[in-house]
């Protein structure tokens, strides 16, 4: 798991209710880093979103797919 938070003055961009399972990645090289697990507020600056770290479960994913 890892946390992320919407940036201040980002125009309301961030995860919201119903977005669980959605991807989070790096813009620089399109790498999938995690999946949205839960959040403490809907795209509210300073409140963290919590993600499942893909690297931690990569072996399981490879075995299943």
Coordinates of C-alpha atoms in Angstrom, one line a residue:
X1 CA 0.0 0.0 0.0
X2 CA 1.0 3.6 -0.5
X3 CA -0.6 7.0 -0.1
X4 CA -1.0 9.9 -2.4
X5 CA -2.9 13.1 -2.1
X6 CA -4.5 15.5 -4.7
X7 CA -2.4 18.6 -5.2
X8 CA -3.5 22.0 -4.0
X9 CA -5.3 24.0 -6.7
X10 CA -5.6 21.1 -9.1
X11 CA -9.1 21.9 -10.2
X12 CA -10.7 19.0 -8.2
X13 CA -8.8 16.3 -9.9
X14 CA -8.2 13.1 -7.9
X15 CA -10.0 9.9 -7.0
X16 CA -13.6 9.9 -5.7
X17 CA -16.2 7.4 -4.6
X18 CA -16.6 4.7 -7.2
X19 CA -13.0 5.0 -8.4
X20 CA -11.7 2.0 -6.4
X21 CA -9.7 -0.3 -8.6
X22 CA -8.7 2.6 -10.9
X23 CA -5.1 2.9 -12.0
X24 CA -2.4 5.3 -10.8
X25 CA 0.8 5.6 -12.8
X26 CA 3.8 7.7 -13.9
X27 CA 3.1 10.1 -16.7
X28 CA 6.7 10.1 -17.8
X29 CA 6.7 6.4 -19.0
X30 CA 3.2 5.1 -18.6
X31 CA 4.1 2.6 -15.8
X32 CA 1.3 1.3 -13.7
X33 CA 2.3 1.8 -10.0
X34 CA -0.9 0.9 -8.2
X35 CA -4.7 0.6 -8.0
X36 CA -6.9 2.9 -6.0
X37 CA -8.0 1.1 -2.8
X38 CA -9.7 3.7 -0.6
X39 CA -9.8 7.4 0.1
X40 CA -10.6 9.8 2.9
X41 CA -12.2 12.5 0.8
X42 CA -13.4 13.0 -2.8
X43 CA -10.4 14.8 -4.6
X44 CA -9.8 17.0 -1.5
X45 CA -6.3 18.5 -1.3
X46 CA -4.4 17.3 1.8
X47 CA -6.4 14.1 2.3
X48 CA -4.7 11.0 1.2
X49 CA -5.9 8.4 -1.3
X50 CA -4.6 4.9 -0.6
X51 CA -3.3 2.6 -3.3
X52 CA -2.4 -1.1 -3.6
X53 CA 1.3 -1.2 -4.8
X54 CA 1.4 -3.4 -7.9
X55 CA 5.0 -4.4 -7.4
X56 CA 4.0 -6.0 -4.1
X57 CA 1.5 -8.4 -5.8
X58 CA 3.1 -8.7 -9.3
X59 CA 4.0 -12.4 -8.8
X60 CA 0.5 -13.2 -7.9
X61 CA -0.9 -11.3 -10.9
X62 CA 1.6 -13.1 -13.2
X63 CA 0.5 -16.5 -11.8
X64 CA -3.2 -15.8 -12.3
X65 CA -3.2 -14.2 -15.7

